[in-house]
Each structure stands twice: as structure tokens, then as C-alpha cells.
Coordinates of N, CA and C in Angstrom, one line a residue:
M1 N 76.1 120.5 -34.7 CA 76.6 119.6 -35.6 C 76.6 118.2 -35.3
P2 N 76.0 117.3 -35.7 CA 76.1 115.9 -35.4 C 77.5 115.3 -35.3
S3 N 77.7 114.2 -34.2 CA 78.9 113.9 -34.2 C 78.9 112.7 -35.1
P4 N 80.2 112.6 -35.4 CA 80.5 111.3 -36.6 C 80.6 110.0 -35.9
G5 N 80.5 108.9 -36.9 CA 80.6 107.8 -36.3 C 79.2 106.8 -36.5
R6 N 79.4 105.8 -35.6 CA 78.3 104.9 -35.6 C 77.2 105.5 -34.9
P7 N 75.9 105.2 -34.8 CA 74.9 105.6 -34.0 C 74.9 104.8 -32.6
K8 N 74.4 105.1 -31.6 CA 74.5 104.6 -30.4 C 73.4 103.3 -30.4
I9 N 73.6 102.5 -29.7 CA 72.7 101.2 -29.6 C 72.2 101.1 -28.3
D10 N 70.9 100.7 -27.9 CA 70.3 100.5 -26.7 C 71.1 99.6 -25.7
N11 N 71.7 98.4 -26.2 CA 72.4 97.5 -25.3 C 73.6 97.2 -25.7
P12 N 74.5 98.2 -25.6 CA 75.9 97.7 -26.2 C 76.9 96.5 -25.5
K13 N 77.5 95.7 -26.3 CA 78.0 94.3 -25.6 C 79.4 95.0 -25.4
K14 N 79.6 95.1 -24.2 CA 81.0 95.6 -23.6 C 81.7 94.8 -23.4
L15 N 81.3 93.3 -22.6 CA 81.9 92.5 -21.8 C 82.3 91.3 -22.9
K16 N 83.5 91.1 -22.5 CA 84.3 89.9 -23.4 C 84.5 88.8 -22.4
I17 N 84.2 87.4 -22.7 CA 84.5 86.2 -21.8 C 85.3 85.2 -22.9
G18 N 85.6 84.4 -22.2 CA 86.4 83.4 -22.7 C 86.2 82.1 -22.2
F19 N 86.3 80.9 -22.7 CA 86.1 79.5 -22.1 C 86.9 78.6 -23.1
R20 N 86.9 77.5 -22.6 CA 87.9 76.3 -23.0 C 86.7 75.4 -23.6
V21 N 87.3 75.0 -24.9 CA 86.4 73.7 -25.6 C 87.1 72.6 -25.9
S22 N 86.9 71.6 -26.6 CA 87.4 70.4 -26.9 C 87.8 71.0 -28.7
E23 N 88.7 70.2 -29.1 CA 88.9 70.2 -30.5 C 87.5 70.1 -31.3
E24 N 87.1 68.8 -31.1 CA 86.0 68.6 -31.5 C 84.6 69.5 -31.4
E25 N 84.3 70.2 -30.1 CA 83.5 71.1 -30.0 C 83.8 72.3 -30.9
R26 N 85.1 72.8 -31.0 CA 85.5 73.9 -31.8 C 85.0 73.6 -33.3
E27 N 85.4 72.5 -33.9 CA 85.3 72.1 -35.2 C 83.6 72.4 -35.4
K28 N 82.8 71.8 -34.5 CA 81.5 72.0 -34.6 C 81.0 73.4 -34.8
L29 N 81.6 74.1 -33.9 CA 81.1 75.4 -33.9 C 81.7 76.3 -35.1
D30 N 82.8 76.0 -35.6 CA 83.3 76.6 -36.7 C 82.4 76.3 -37.9
V31 N 82.0 74.8 -38.0 CA 81.2 74.5 -39.1 C 79.9 75.0 -39.2
Y32 N 79.3 75.0 -38.0 CA 77.8 75.7 -37.9 C 77.9 77.3 -38.1
C33 N 78.8 77.9 -37.7 CA 79.0 79.2 -38.0 C 79.1 79.6 -39.5
E34 N 80.0 78.8 -40.2 CA 80.3 78.7 -41.7 C 78.9 78.5 -42.5
K35 N 78.3 77.4 -42.0 CA 77.1 77.3 -42.7 C 75.9 78.1 -42.5
K36 N 75.9 78.8 -41.3 CA 74.7 79.7 -40.9 C 75.1 81.0 -41.1
K37 N 76.3 81.2 -41.6 CA 76.9 82.6 -41.7 C 76.8 83.6 -40.6
L38 N 76.8 82.9 -39.4 CA 76.7 83.5 -38.1 C 78.2 83.8 -37.5
T39 N 78.5 84.7 -36.6 CA 79.6 84.8 -35.9 C 79.5 84.0 -34.7
Q40 N 80.8 83.7 -33.8 CA 80.5 82.8 -32.9 C 79.8 83.3 -31.6
S41 N 79.7 84.8 -31.6 CA 79.0 85.7 -30.5 C 77.4 85.4 -30.9
Q42 N 77.2 85.5 -32.1 CA 75.7 85.3 -32.5 C 75.5 83.8 -32.2
V43 N 76.1 83.0 -32.5 CA 75.6 81.6 -32.1 C 75.5 81.3 -30.6
L44 N 76.4 81.8 -29.9 CA 76.1 81.8 -28.4 C 75.3 82.7 -27.9
S45 N 74.9 83.7 -28.4 CA 73.4 84.5 -27.9 C 72.3 83.7 -28.4
E46 N 72.3 83.2 -29.4 CA 71.1 82.5 -29.8 C 70.8 81.1 -29.1
A47 N 72.1 80.5 -28.8 CA 72.0 79.2 -28.1 C 71.4 79.4 -26.5
L48 N 72.0 80.6 -26.1 CA 71.5 81.0 -24.6 C 70.1 81.4 -24.6
E49 N 69.6 82.1 -25.6 CA 68.1 82.4 -25.9 C 67.2 81.1 -25.6
L50 N 67.7 80.2 -26.4 CA 67.1 78.8 -26.8 C 67.0 78.0 -25.3
L51 N 68.1 78.0 -24.6 CA 68.3 77.6 -23.2 C 67.3 78.3 -22.2
Y52 N 67.1 79.6 -22.3 CA 66.4 80.2 -21.4 C 64.8 80.0 -21.6
K53 N 64.6 79.7 -22.8 CA 63.1 79.4 -23.2 C 62.8 78.1 -23.0
K54 N 63.8 77.0 -22.8 CA 63.4 75.5 -22.6 C 63.6 75.5 -20.8
K55 N 64.5 76.1 -20.3 CA 64.8 76.0 -18.9 C 64.7 77.2 -18.1
P56 N 64.0 77.9 -17.9 CA 63.8 79.2 -17.2 C 64.6 79.1 -15.9

């Protein structure tokens, strides 16, 4: 009998980080997230991918 719940994913996100931002940076992030319908985590992940492609 299969176990209930969500299926396992290949690369689970277990780690939680925090960092400080200015009020202006927070507002920019909030506006961007709202506009693009993304979470802050999704925006950070996409930004990191772009940085790695630009500067390996």
C-alpha cells in the first residue's frame, strides 16, 4: 500500500537562510514578486542562476 502525502522530489530544499536588506530593497523585492507572481525564494533562485551564467 503506497504511503500518503506528497511524492518525494530529487532535490529537496531543506536549508533556510536569512539576510538583511534595506527598506528600499525589500519594497523592490515585494513589488517584483507581486508583479511576476513569484515567491521570494523563486526570485532568489532565478537571480542566482543569472549570476552564475554571467560570472562563473
